[in-house]
Coordinates of C-alpha atoms and ligand atoms in Angstrom, one line a residue:
Chain A
X1 CA -3.1 -31.1 -30.5
X2 CA -5.7 -29.5 -28.4
X3 CA -6.7 -26.0 -29.2
X4 CA -8.9 -23.7 -27.1
X5 CA -10.5 -20.4 -28.5
X6 CA -11.7 -17.7 -26.4
X7 CA -15.1 -16.3 -27.6
X8 CA -16.5 -13.1 -26.3
X9 CA -19.9 -11.6 -27.0
X10 CA -20.0 -8.0 -28.0
X11 CA -22.5 -5.6 -29.2
X12 CA -22.8 -5.2 -33.1
X13 CA -20.6 -2.6 -34.4
X14 CA -23.3 -0.3 -35.5
X15 CA -25.1 -0.6 -32.0
X16 CA -26.2 2.6 -30.5
X17 CA -24.0 3.2 -27.3
X18 CA -26.2 4.4 -24.4
X19 CA -26.3 3.7 -20.6
X20 CA -28.9 3.4 -18.0
X21 CA -29.0 3.0 -14.2
X22 CA -27.5 6.5 -13.6
X23 CA -24.9 5.9 -16.4
X24 CA -23.7 2.7 -14.4
X25 CA -24.9 0.1 -16.9
X26 CA -24.6 -0.3 -20.8
X27 CA -28.2 0.0 -22.3
X28 CA -28.8 -3.4 -24.0
X29 CA -32.3 -2.7 -25.1
X30 CA -32.5 -3.4 -28.7
X31 CA -28.9 -4.4 -29.0
X32 CA -27.7 -7.0 -31.6
X33 CA -25.0 -9.1 -30.3
X34 CA -22.1 -10.5 -32.3
X35 CA -19.2 -12.6 -31.7
X36 CA -16.2 -10.3 -30.9
X37 CA -14.8 -9.8 -34.6
X38 CA -11.3 -10.5 -33.6
X39 CA -12.2 -13.8 -31.8
X40 CA -14.3 -14.8 -34.7
X41 CA -12.5 -13.6 -37.9
X42 CA -8.9 -14.2 -36.8
X43 CA -8.5 -16.5 -33.7
X44 CA -11.4 -18.9 -34.5
X45 CA -10.9 -19.2 -38.3
X46 CA -7.1 -19.7 -37.8
X47 CA -7.8 -22.4 -35.4
X48 CA -10.3 -24.0 -37.8
X49 CA -7.6 -23.8 -40.5
X50 CA -5.1 -25.7 -38.3
X51 CA -7.7 -28.4 -37.7
X52 CA -8.4 -28.6 -41.4
X53 CA -4.8 -29.3 -42.0
X54 CA -4.5 -31.8 -39.1
X55 CA -8.0 -33.5 -38.5
X56 CA -6.8 -35.1 -35.3
X57 CA -6.6 -31.7 -33.7
X58 CA -9.2 -31.0 -31.0
X59 CA -10.8 -27.7 -31.2
X60 CA -12.8 -26.2 -28.2
X61 CA -14.3 -22.8 -27.7
X62 CA -14.8 -21.1 -24.4
X63 CA -17.1 -18.2 -23.2
X64 CA -17.5 -16.8 -19.7
X65 CA -21.0 -15.6 -19.2
X66 CA -24.7 -16.6 -18.5
X67 CA -27.0 -18.7 -20.7
X68 CA -27.9 -15.5 -22.5
X69 CA -24.6 -16.2 -24.3
X70 CA -25.5 -19.6 -25.7
X71 CA -26.9 -18.2 -28.9
X72 CA -23.4 -16.6 -29.8
X73 CA -21.6 -19.6 -28.8
X74 CA -23.8 -21.6 -31.1
X75 CA -23.0 -19.1 -33.9
X76 CA -19.2 -19.8 -33.3
X77 CA -19.8 -23.7 -33.3
X78 CA -21.4 -22.9 -36.7
X79 CA -18.1 -21.9 -38.1
X80 CA -16.1 -24.8 -36.6
X81 CA -15.0 -26.4 -33.4
X82 CA -16.0 -29.7 -31.7
X83 CA -17.4 -28.5 -28.7
X84 CA -18.0 -25.3 -26.5
X85 CA -17.5 -24.9 -22.7
X86 CA -19.4 -21.9 -21.0
X87 CA -18.3 -20.6 -17.4
X88 CA -21.4 -19.9 -15.8
X89 CA -20.7 -16.4 -14.3
X90 CA -21.8 -13.0 -15.2
X91 CA -18.5 -11.7 -16.4
X92 CA -17.1 -9.0 -14.2
X93 CA -13.5 -7.5 -14.6
X94 CA -10.9 -8.9 -17.0
X95 CA -9.1 -10.5 -14.2
X96 CA -12.1 -12.7 -13.1
X97 CA -12.7 -13.6 -16.7
X98 CA -9.3 -14.6 -17.4
X99 CA -9.1 -16.6 -14.1
X100 CA -12.1 -18.8 -15.3
X101 CA -10.6 -19.3 -18.8
X102 CA -7.2 -20.3 -17.3
X103 CA -8.9 -22.8 -15.0
X104 CA -10.5 -24.5 -18.1
X105 CA -7.4 -24.3 -20.0
X106 CA -5.6 -26.0 -17.3
X107 CA -8.2 -28.7 -16.8
X108 CA -8.4 -29.2 -20.5
X109 CA -4.6 -29.5 -21.1
X110 CA -4.6 -27.3 -24.2
X111 CA -1.5 -26.9 -26.2
X112 CA -2.8 -23.5 -27.7
X113 CA -5.1 -20.9 -26.4
X114 CA -6.3 -18.4 -28.9
X115 CA -7.8 -14.9 -28.1
X116 CA -8.9 -12.1 -30.4
X117 CA -6.5 -9.0 -29.9
X118 CA -9.1 -7.2 -27.9
X119 CA -12.9 -7.0 -27.4
X120 CA -14.8 -4.2 -29.3
X121 CA -16.6 -3.1 -26.2
X122 CA -14.0 -2.7 -23.3
X123 CA -11.0 -2.6 -25.5
X124 CA -8.9 -4.2 -22.7
X125 CA -6.6 -6.4 -24.8
X126 CA -6.0 -8.1 -21.4
X127 CA -7.5 -11.6 -21.4
X128 CA -4.6 -13.4 -23.3
X129 CA -1.8 -11.9 -21.3
X130 CA -3.5 -12.6 -18.0
X131 CA -4.3 -16.2 -19.1
X132 CA -0.7 -16.7 -20.2
X133 CA 0.5 -15.4 -16.8
X134 CA -1.9 -17.5 -14.7
X135 CA -0.7 -20.6 -16.7
X136 CA 3.0 -19.7 -16.9
X137 CA 3.1 -19.8 -20.6
X138 CA 4.7 -17.7 -23.3
X139 CA 2.4 -15.1 -25.0
X140 CA 2.7 -13.7 -28.4
X141 CA 0.2 -10.7 -28.7
X142 CA -1.1 -8.9 -31.6
X143 CA -0.2 -11.9 -33.9
X144 CA -0.8 -11.6 -37.6
X145 CA 0.5 -15.0 -38.7
X146 CA 1.0 -18.4 -37.0
X147 CA 2.6 -21.6 -38.3
X148 CA 3.0 -25.0 -36.5
X149 CA 6.2 -27.1 -37.1
X150 CA 5.5 -30.0 -34.4
X151 CA 5.7 -28.3 -31.1
X152 CA 7.8 -25.4 -32.5
X153 CA 5.5 -22.3 -33.5
X154 CA 6.5 -19.6 -35.8
X155 CA 4.6 -16.4 -35.5
X156 CA 4.6 -12.8 -36.8
X157 CA 3.5 -10.0 -34.5
X158 CA 3.0 -6.3 -34.8
X159 CA 5.7 -3.8 -33.5
X160 CA 5.5 0.0 -33.9
X161 CA 5.9 0.6 -37.5
X162 CA 6.2 -2.9 -38.6
X163 CA 6.2 -6.5 -37.5
X164 CA 8.7 -9.0 -36.3
X165 CA 8.8 -12.8 -36.6
X166 CA 9.4 -14.9 -33.4
X167 CA 9.7 -18.5 -32.6
X168 CA 8.6 -20.2 -29.4
X169 CA 7.0 -23.6 -28.5
X170 CA 3.9 -25.1 -27.4
X171 CA 2.1 -24.7 -25.1
X172 CA 1.4 -21.2 -26.0
X173 CA -1.1 -18.3 -25.6
X174 CA -1.7 -16.0 -28.8
X175 CA -3.8 -13.1 -29.4
X176 CA -4.9 -12.7 -33.0
X177 CA -5.5 -9.7 -35.2
X178 CA -5.9 -8.9 -39.1
X179 CA -3.8 -11.0 -41.1
X180 CA -4.0 -14.2 -39.3
X181 CA -7.0 -15.5 -41.2
X182 CA -9.9 -14.4 -43.5
X183 CA -13.4 -13.8 -42.2
X184 CA -15.7 -16.8 -43.0
X185 CA -19.5 -17.2 -43.4
X186 CA -21.0 -20.2 -41.9
X187 CA -22.7 -22.6 -44.2
X188 CA -25.9 -24.5 -43.8
X189 CA -24.2 -27.6 -42.9
X190 CA -22.3 -25.7 -40.0
X191 CA -25.4 -24.2 -38.8
X192 CA -27.3 -27.4 -38.5
X193 CA -24.4 -29.3 -37.1
X194 CA -23.9 -26.6 -34.5
X195 CA -27.2 -27.3 -32.8
X196 CA -26.0 -30.8 -31.8
X197 CA -22.5 -30.1 -30.7
X198 CA -21.8 -30.3 -27.1
X199 CA -22.1 -27.1 -25.1
X200 CA -20.9 -27.9 -21.6
X201 CA -21.7 -25.5 -18.6
X202 CA -19.3 -25.6 -15.9
X203 CA -19.4 -23.5 -12.6
X204 CA -16.9 -20.9 -12.1
X205 CA -13.9 -20.8 -9.5
X206 CA -13.8 -18.2 -6.9
X207 CA -11.9 -15.1 -7.7
X208 CA -12.0 -11.6 -6.4
X209 CA -12.3 -8.9 -9.0
X210 CA -9.5 -6.1 -9.0
X211 CA -11.5 -3.6 -10.8
X212 CA -15.2 -2.4 -11.2
X213 CA -16.8 0.2 -13.5
X214 CA -17.9 3.2 -11.4
X215 CA -19.7 4.8 -14.3
X216 CA -19.8 5.6 -18.1
X217 CA -20.0 8.8 -19.9
X218 CA -20.4 9.8 -23.8
X219 CA -17.9 12.0 -25.4
X220 CA -18.9 15.5 -25.7
X221 CA -20.8 16.3 -28.9
X222 CA -18.8 18.0 -31.6
X223 CA -19.5 21.7 -32.3
X224 CA -20.3 20.9 -35.9
X225 CA -18.2 21.0 -38.9
X226 CA -16.8 24.2 -40.5
X227 CA -17.2 23.8 -44.3
X228 CA -14.6 25.6 -46.4
X229 CA -15.7 26.3 -50.1
X230 CA -14.2 23.8 -52.5
X231 CA -12.8 26.6 -54.8
X232 CA -10.7 28.0 -51.8
X233 CA -9.0 25.0 -50.2
X234 CA -6.2 27.6 -49.2
X235 CA -8.7 28.8 -46.5
X236 CA -8.7 25.1 -45.0
X237 CA -4.8 25.3 -44.6
X238 CA -5.1 28.7 -43.1
X239 CA -7.6 27.5 -40.6
X240 CA -5.7 24.3 -39.6
X241 CA -2.6 26.6 -39.1
X242 CA -4.0 29.6 -37.3
X243 CA -7.2 28.5 -35.7
X244 CA -6.7 24.6 -34.9
X245 CA -2.8 25.2 -34.8
X246 CA -2.5 21.5 -35.8
X247 CA 0.0 22.2 -38.7
Chain B
X1 CA 6.2 4.2 -1.9
X2 CA 6.6 5.2 -5.5
X3 CA 5.0 5.2 -8.9
X4 CA 7.1 3.0 -11.3
X5 CA 7.1 3.7 -14.9
X6 CA 8.1 1.1 -17.4
X7 CA 10.3 2.7 -20.1
X8 CA 10.0 1.1 -23.4
X9 CA 12.6 1.5 -26.0
X10 CA 13.2 0.5 -29.7
X11 CA 16.5 0.8 -31.7
X12 CA 18.2 2.4 -28.8
X13 CA 15.8 5.1 -28.4
X14 CA 12.9 5.8 -25.9
X15 CA 9.6 5.4 -27.5
X16 CA 7.6 8.7 -27.6
X17 CA 4.7 6.7 -26.1
X18 CA 6.9 5.8 -23.1
X19 CA 7.8 9.7 -22.6
X20 CA 4.1 10.3 -22.3
X21 CA 3.9 7.3 -19.8
X22 CA 6.8 9.0 -18.0
X23 CA 5.4 12.3 -17.9
X24 CA 2.0 11.0 -16.7
X25 CA 3.6 8.7 -14.2
X26 CA 5.6 11.8 -12.8
X27 CA 2.3 13.9 -12.4
X28 CA 0.5 11.1 -10.8
X29 CA 3.6 10.6 -8.3
X30 CA 3.3 14.3 -7.2
X31 CA -0.5 14.0 -7.0
X32 CA 0.0 11.1 -4.7
X33 CA 3.1 12.6 -2.9
X34 CA 5.3 9.7 -3.8
X35 CA 8.5 9.4 -5.8
X36 CA 8.7 8.8 -9.5
X37 CA 10.9 6.1 -10.5
X38 CA 11.5 4.5 -14.1
X39 CA 12.5 1.1 -15.1
X40 CA 14.4 0.4 -18.3
X41 CA 15.1 -3.4 -19.2
X42 CA 17.7 -3.6 -21.9
X43 CA 20.2 -1.1 -23.4
X44 CA 19.7 2.3 -25.0
X45 CA 22.0 4.6 -26.6
X46 CA 20.4 7.6 -25.3
X47 CA 21.3 9.4 -22.0
X48 CA 18.6 8.1 -19.5
X49 CA 19.2 11.0 -17.0
X50 CA 17.1 12.9 -19.6
X51 CA 14.0 11.3 -18.2
X52 CA 14.3 13.9 -15.5
X53 CA 12.7 16.3 -18.0
X54 CA 9.5 14.2 -17.8
X55 CA 9.8 14.5 -14.0
X56 CA 11.3 10.9 -13.4
X57 CA 13.6 11.2 -10.3
X58 CA 15.5 7.8 -10.6
X59 CA 15.7 5.6 -13.5
X60 CA 16.7 2.0 -12.6
X61 CA 18.1 0.0 -15.5
X62 CA 19.0 -3.7 -16.3
X63 CA 21.9 -3.3 -18.8
X64 CA 21.5 -6.6 -20.7
X65 CA 21.3 -6.7 -24.5
X66 CA 19.3 -10.0 -24.5
X67 CA 16.4 -7.8 -23.1
X68 CA 16.1 -5.9 -26.2
X69 CA 14.4 -8.8 -27.7
X70 CA 10.9 -8.8 -26.2
X71 CA 9.5 -11.7 -24.3
X72 CA 6.5 -10.4 -22.1
X73 CA 6.7 -13.4 -19.7
X74 CA 10.3 -12.6 -19.0
X75 CA 9.8 -8.9 -18.5
X76 CA 6.6 -9.2 -16.5
X77 CA 8.6 -11.4 -14.0
X78 CA 11.3 -8.9 -13.8
X79 CA 9.0 -5.9 -13.5
X80 CA 7.2 -7.7 -10.6
X81 CA 10.4 -8.2 -8.8
X82 CA 11.2 -4.6 -9.2
X83 CA 7.7 -3.5 -8.0
X84 CA 8.5 -5.6 -4.8
X85 CA 12.0 -4.2 -4.1
X86 CA 11.3 -0.5 -4.8
X87 CA 7.9 -0.6 -3.0
X88 CA 6.0 0.7 -6.0
X89 CA 2.1 1.0 -5.5
X90 CA 1.4 2.2 -9.1
X91 CA 3.1 0.8 -12.3
X92 CA 2.4 2.9 -15.5
X93 CA 3.1 1.7 -18.9
X94 CA 2.1 2.9 -22.4
X95 CA -0.8 0.9 -23.9
X96 CA 1.5 0.5 -27.1
X97 CA 2.2 -3.0 -28.5
X98 CA 4.7 -3.8 -25.8
X99 CA 2.3 -2.5 -23.1
X100 CA -0.7 -4.6 -24.3
X101 CA 1.3 -7.7 -23.8
X102 CA 3.1 -6.7 -20.6
X103 CA 0.4 -4.9 -18.5
X104 CA -2.1 -7.8 -18.2
X105 CA 0.7 -10.4 -17.4
X106 CA 2.0 -8.0 -14.7
X107 CA -1.8 -7.6 -13.4
X108 CA -2.3 -11.2 -13.1
X109 CA 1.2 -11.9 -11.5
X110 CA 0.8 -9.2 -8.9
X111 CA -3.1 -9.5 -8.6
X112 CA -2.9 -5.8 -9.3
X113 CA -6.0 -4.2 -11.0
X114 CA -5.3 -3.0 -14.4
X115 CA -6.6 0.0 -16.2
X116 CA -5.9 -0.7 -20.0
X117 CA -5.9 2.4 -22.2
X118 CA -6.0 5.3 -19.6
X119 CA -6.8 8.7 -21.1
X120 CA -6.4 11.0 -18.0
X121 CA -5.0 11.0 -14.5
X122 CA -6.7 9.0 -11.8
X123 CA -9.1 10.8 -9.6
X124 CA -7.9 10.0 -6.0
X125 CA -10.4 12.0 -4.1
X126 CA -12.4 9.0 -3.1
X127 CA -10.6 5.7 -4.1
X128 CA -8.6 5.3 -7.2
X129 CA -10.7 5.8 -10.4
X130 CA -9.3 6.1 -14.0
X131 CA -10.9 7.2 -17.1
X132 CA -10.5 5.1 -20.1
X133 CA -12.1 4.7 -23.6
X134 CA -14.6 2.0 -24.2
X135 CA -16.9 0.7 -27.1
X136 CA -14.0 1.6 -29.4
X137 CA -13.9 5.3 -28.6
X138 CA -17.7 5.7 -28.6
X139 CA -17.8 6.1 -24.9
X140 CA -15.6 6.4 -21.7
X141 CA -15.7 4.4 -18.5
X142 CA -14.7 5.4 -15.1
X143 CA -12.7 2.3 -13.8
X144 CA -12.2 1.8 -10.0
X145 CA -9.2 -0.1 -9.0
X146 CA -9.6 -1.8 -5.7
X147 CA -6.4 -3.7 -5.2
X148 CA -3.4 -2.4 -3.1
X149 CA -1.1 -2.3 -6.2
X150 CA -2.5 -0.6 -9.4
X151 CA -1.4 -0.9 -13.0
X152 CA -2.3 1.9 -15.5
X153 CA -1.4 1.5 -19.2
X154 CA -1.7 4.8 -21.0
X155 CA -3.3 5.3 -24.4
X156 CA -0.7 6.8 -26.7
X157 CA -0.9 10.4 -27.5
X158 CA -3.7 11.1 -24.8
X159 CA -1.2 12.7 -22.4
X160 CA 1.3 15.2 -23.7
X161 CA 5.1 14.8 -23.0
X162 CA 6.3 17.3 -20.2
X163 CA 9.7 19.0 -20.8
X164 CA 11.1 20.5 -17.7
X165 CA 14.8 20.9 -16.9
X166 CA 15.2 18.1 -14.4
X167 CA 17.9 15.4 -14.4
X168 CA 17.2 11.8 -13.3
X169 CA 19.5 9.8 -11.1
X170 CA 20.5 6.7 -13.2
X171 CA 21.5 3.4 -11.4
X172 CA 21.7 -0.4 -12.3
X173 CA 19.2 -2.6 -10.6
X174 CA 19.9 -6.2 -9.8
X175 CA 17.0 -8.3 -11.0
X176 CA 16.9 -12.0 -11.8
X177 CA 16.7 -12.4 -15.7
X178 CA 14.5 -15.5 -16.3
X179 CA 15.1 -17.4 -19.5
X180 CA 13.3 -16.1 -22.6
X181 CA 10.8 -18.3 -24.1
X182 CA 10.3 -16.1 -27.4
X183 CA 13.0 -15.8 -29.7
X184 CA 12.9 -12.8 -32.2
X185 CA 14.1 -14.3 -35.5
X186 CA 13.6 -11.2 -37.9
X187 CA 12.3 -7.6 -37.8
X188 CA 10.6 -5.9 -40.8
X189 CA 10.2 -2.3 -40.1
X190 CA 9.0 0.3 -42.6
X191 CA 12.1 2.7 -42.6
X192 CA 11.8 6.3 -42.5
X193 CA 7.9 6.2 -41.8
X194 CA 6.2 7.4 -38.6
X195 CA 4.4 4.6 -36.8
X196 CA 0.7 5.1 -37.2
X197 CA 0.3 4.3 -33.5
X198 CA 2.5 7.2 -32.6
X199 CA 1.7 9.9 -35.2
X200 CA 0.5 13.2 -34.2
X201 CA -0.7 13.8 -37.7
X202 CA -2.5 11.3 -40.1
X203 CA -3.5 11.5 -43.6
X204 CA -5.9 8.9 -44.6
X205 CA -7.5 7.8 -47.8
X206 CA -10.8 5.9 -48.8
X207 CA -12.3 3.9 -51.6
X208 CA -13.1 7.6 -53.0
X209 CA -9.5 7.7 -54.3
X210 CA -10.6 5.1 -56.9
X211 CA -7.3 3.1 -56.9
X212 CA -3.7 2.7 -55.5
X213 CA -2.2 4.7 -58.2
X214 CA -4.1 7.8 -56.8
X215 CA -2.3 7.5 -53.3
X216 CA 0.5 10.1 -54.4
X217 CA -1.4 12.8 -53.2
X218 CA -2.2 11.4 -49.9
X219 CA 1.8 10.5 -49.5
X220 CA 2.9 14.1 -50.7
X221 CA 0.6 15.7 -48.2
X222 CA 1.6 13.4 -45.3
X223 CA 5.3 13.8 -46.3
X224 CA 5.0 17.7 -46.2
X225 CA 3.0 17.5 -42.9
X226 CA 5.3 14.9 -41.3
X227 CA 2.2 12.8 -40.9
X228 CA 1.7 9.0 -41.2
X229 CA -0.7 7.5 -43.7
X230 CA -3.8 5.4 -42.9
X231 CA -6.8 4.0 -45.0
X232 CA -10.1 2.6 -44.7
X233 CA -10.8 -1.1 -44.3
X234 CA -12.0 -1.7 -48.1
X235 CA -8.7 0.0 -49.0
X236 CA -6.6 -2.5 -47.3
X237 CA -9.0 -5.2 -48.1
X238 CA -8.3 -4.7 -51.9
X239 CA -4.6 -4.4 -51.2
X240 CA -4.4 -1.0 -52.4
X241 CA -2.5 -0.1 -49.2
X242 CA -0.7 -2.4 -46.7
X243 CA -2.9 -3.9 -43.9
X244 CA -1.2 -2.2 -41.0
X245 CA -2.8 1.1 -42.4
X246 CA -6.3 0.0 -41.8
X247 CA -7.8 2.0 -39.1
X248 CA -11.3 1.5 -37.6
X249 CA -13.2 -0.9 -35.3
X250 CA -11.5 -3.9 -36.8
X251 CA -8.0 -2.1 -37.7
X252 CA -5.8 0.2 -35.5
X253 CA -7.2 2.9 -33.3
X254 CA -5.6 6.4 -33.6
X255 CA -5.9 9.4 -31.6
X256 CA -3.7 12.0 -33.4
X257 CA -4.0 15.8 -33.3
X258 CA -5.2 16.1 -36.7
X259 CA -6.8 13.1 -38.8
X260 CA -7.3 14.1 -42.4
X261 CA -9.6 12.0 -44.1
X262 CA -10.0 12.0 -48.1
X263 CA -12.6 10.1 -49.9
X264 CA -13.8 8.2 -46.8
X265 CA -17.6 8.0 -46.2
X266 CA -17.3 7.8 -42.2
X267 CA -19.0 4.6 -41.6
X268 CA -19.6 3.9 -38.0
X269 CA -17.0 1.2 -37.9
X270 CA -14.4 3.6 -39.4
X271 CA -15.4 6.5 -36.8
X272 CA -14.8 3.8 -34.1
X273 CA -11.0 3.8 -34.7
X274 CA -10.7 7.6 -35.3
X275 CA -13.1 9.5 -33.2
X276 CA -10.8 10.3 -30.5
X277 CA -8.5 12.5 -32.9
X278 CA -8.5 16.1 -31.7
X279 CA -9.2 17.6 -35.1
X280 CA -10.9 15.9 -38.0
X281 CA -10.9 17.2 -41.5
X282 CA -13.1 15.6 -44.1
X283 CA -12.7 15.9 -48.1
X284 CA -15.6 14.3 -49.7
X285 CA -17.7 14.9 -52.7
X286 CA -20.7 13.8 -51.2
X287 CA -22.3 16.5 -48.8
X288 CA -24.3 13.7 -47.1
X289 CA -21.3 11.6 -46.2
X290 CA -21.7 10.7 -42.3
X291 CA -18.1 11.7 -41.9
X292 CA -19.1 15.4 -41.9
X293 CA -21.1 15.0 -38.7
X294 CA -17.9 14.0 -36.9
X295 CA -15.7 16.3 -38.5
X296 CA -14.4 19.8 -37.3
X297 CA -13.4 21.1 -40.8
X298 CA -14.6 19.9 -44.3
X299 CA -14.6 20.6 -47.9
X300 CA -17.5 19.1 -50.0
X301 CA -15.5 18.7 -53.3
X302 CA -13.7 16.3 -55.6
X303 CA -10.5 15.3 -54.0
X304 CA -8.7 15.0 -57.4
X305 CA -9.5 18.8 -57.8
X306 CA -9.1 19.8 -54.1
X307 CA -6.2 17.9 -52.9
X308 CA -3.5 19.5 -55.4
X309 CA -4.4 23.0 -54.2
X310 CA -4.1 21.9 -50.4
X311 CA -0.8 20.5 -51.3
X312 CA 0.3 23.8 -52.9
X313 CA -0.8 25.7 -50.1
X314 CA 0.8 23.5 -47.4
X315 CA 4.1 23.9 -49.4
X316 CA 3.9 27.6 -49.4
X317 CA 3.0 27.5 -45.6
X318 CA 6.2 25.3 -45.0
X319 CA 8.3 27.6 -47.3
X320 CA 9.0 24.8 -49.9
Ligands
FAD1 C1 -18.1 -5.7 -38.6 C2 -17.5 -4.7 -39.4 C3 -16.3 -4.0 -39.1 C4 -15.9 -3.1 -39.9 N1 -14.6 -2.4 -39.5 C5 -14.2 -1.4 -40.4 C6 -12.9 -0.7 -40.0 O1 -12.2 -1.1 -39.0 N2 -12.5 0.3 -40.7 C7 -13.1 0.8 -41.7 O2 -12.8 1.7 -42.4 N3 -14.3 0.2 -42.0 C8 -14.7 -0.9 -41.5 N4 -15.9 -1.5 -41.9 C9 -16.5 -1.1 -43.2 C10 -17.4 0.1 -43.2 O3 -18.7 -0.1 -42.8 C11 -17.5 0.8 -44.5 O4 -17.9 0.0 -45.5 C12 -16.1 1.4 -45.0 O5 -15.3 2.1 -44.0 C13 -16.0 2.1 -46.1 O6 -15.0 2.7 -46.6 P1 -14.8 3.9 -47.5 O7 -15.4 5.1 -46.8 O8 -13.4 4.1 -47.9 O9 -15.5 3.6 -48.7 P2 -16.9 4.0 -49.3 O10 -17.9 3.8 -48.4 O11 -17.1 3.5 -50.7 O12 -16.8 5.6 -49.4 C14 -16.1 6.3 -50.4 C15 -16.4 7.7 -50.1 O13 -15.5 8.5 -51.0 C16 -16.5 9.6 -51.5 N5 -15.8 9.9 -52.8 C17 -15.9 9.3 -53.9 N6 -15.3 9.8 -55.0 C18 -14.8 11.0 -54.3 C19 -14.0 12.0 -55.0 N7 -13.5 12.0 -56.2 N8 -13.6 13.0 -54.2 C20 -13.9 13.0 -52.8 N9 -14.8 12.0 -52.3 C21 -15.1 10.9 -53.0 C22 -17.7 9.1 -51.5 O14 -18.6 10.0 -51.4 C23 -17.9 8.1 -50.2 O15 -18.2 8.9 -49.1 C24 -16.5 -2.6 -41.1 C25 -17.8 -3.1 -41.4 C26 -18.3 -4.2 -40.7 C27 -19.7 -4.6 -40.9

C-alpha cells in the first residue's frame, strides 16, 4: 500500500490579509506560515493512522513550491510519513499544481492520494478533482470517513444536509475534511526524526496555466454595529424586519 | 456557442443552488450574446421547462436513474461530451458539494480554466475576469481565465434566483454513460432541516450558551424564522452539536442573508466562515467581544434573558 498526501503551505489563520504591488500580490511580510489545516489535521493524520494499522504502508508527502516551503514540509514530516517530495516550481494556478502532483503520483504508483478539502487561502477545492481526472481515477470529495478493506474502500462523504456512504476501490483520490481524523501535535521524537527523513526535490513538468490572478481587493468595511438596548430586544426584531428586511 | 449550466438535483428536485447557477448562466449568456442551455444528468420529478423562468432556453437531459447516484468521474466525462456537442464555451455549476467534485475534474479534462467559488458575473470588457472570495472570505480575487473554454462554479447564495415567465424547451440528449466507479450504499439526511449551505437565514450558538441543554432557544428561533442552525468550533468539538453545524475557517463557510450569532466571541477563525453574510446580528454579554466589530446589529446582554424576548417578539411578527 502506497499513500501520497498533498501538503499545502498557507498563511496562519490569524494572519493579516493585505496586498502589495498594486493589489496584485499577497503581502507576505510578517506572515506566519502553517500547513493547510485540512491537509494536516484530516488528510495527513488519517494517512498516518492507516500506516499505524499496517506498518508495511509507504507514506509520502508532496508539496509544490520553492525551497521556502521546506520548513513546512519538515513540520508535516514531524507528524509522520516516510519521505517528502517537493516539486520545485513557484505555484501558479491550481491546474499547474495539480499537473505536478499527478506526475508525482503517476511515477510513484500510489494507491491512495489524499488532499484536504480546500486550502484556506485560495479556497479552490480543486486539486483533488483535477489530480483524479488527470490520472483517470475515482474521486471521493469532502470525505469524513475512510476505511480500507483490501483494495475495497468504504467512505462517507458530505451531501447537502447530511452525508452518504459510498464504496469504491483503489487506486483512489480523496479530499478529507472534519470527521476524518483528530488533530495531532508532533512529539519531540517526531520533530527530531523529521530532520533526517528524505526530502526529494524534483523538477516540474511543463504545463500552461489556465488562469491567473489579475488583482485582489478587500471587502468594504462594515458601517459599524447598531446596538439595541438589552431591555428592548423587540426593537432588534423590528429593525431586522423593517430596516434590514431579512426576516 | 452557448453557456451550459449543469443542473444538480436531489430527491427529484432541482437544488436551489442550481437555480442560482441557472440564473447566473442565463445572465452571462445574454451578456455574451449566446444561448443559455441546461444539462440534467439523471431523473427529476419536476417539470424542467420551468427552468425557463431562470432564463434557460433549452434543457438537455439524460434520463437515466443510475445517474442519480453521484460519481464525479462518470459525470465529468458526460458533461465534457455535452460541451463538445453543444459547442459550449462557458460551463456554469454551483460550487456546492457536487460542483466541488465535478468542476475541477471537468477543468482538467477540457483544459478549461476554473474559477471555483465565483461571487459575481464575469467582467468581459477586456478578457474574461471573474471575482471570487479568497482567504476564507477575508478578501476577493479577480481571476482571469485564459483558456478558450471557461468553467465557473458559483458560490451558493451569492446570486439571486431570477423568476421570469419563460419556458424552456426540454429534449433528451444522447451521451455515452461510462461505468460508475463509485457506488452509493447509504444516505443519511437530516429530514426536515434546511441544509446549512443553502440556508438564507442562520441562527448560530457558541460556548456562551454553556451546554447542549440550552440549545432549545436557538432551535426555536430557527424554527420560527425558517432558518438553519450552526455553531462555533468548540461547540462541535465538545459534541454539544453535530459536526456539520460547525462554521468557520475549519468548518463550513456560509453566506446567508442573516447570520444570528448568540454567545459567540467572533474569533478571527469563526469570522472567516461567516463574514460574507449580508446581515450579522450578535448577542453577547461582553461589550468587548470582537464579533461586534463585524456585526450590523447587536445586543450587549445575557442571552438567557434576551433570547426569550426575541422569540416572543418574532412570534408576534409571524402571527403565532
Ligand atoms: C487553526 C484554528 C482554526 C479554527 N477554526 C475555527 C472555526 O472554523 N470555527 C470556529 O468557530 N472557531 C475556530 N477556531 C477557534 C476560535 O479561535 C475560537 O476559539 C472559537 O471560535 C471560540 O468559540 P466561541 O465563540 O463559541 O467560544 P468563546 O470564545 O468561549 O466565546 C464565548 C462567548 O460567549 C459570550 N457569552 C458567555 N456567556 C454569555 C451569555 N450568557 N450571554 C451572551 N453571551 C455570553 C462570551 O462573552 C464570549 O464572547 C479555530 C482556531 C484555530 C487556532
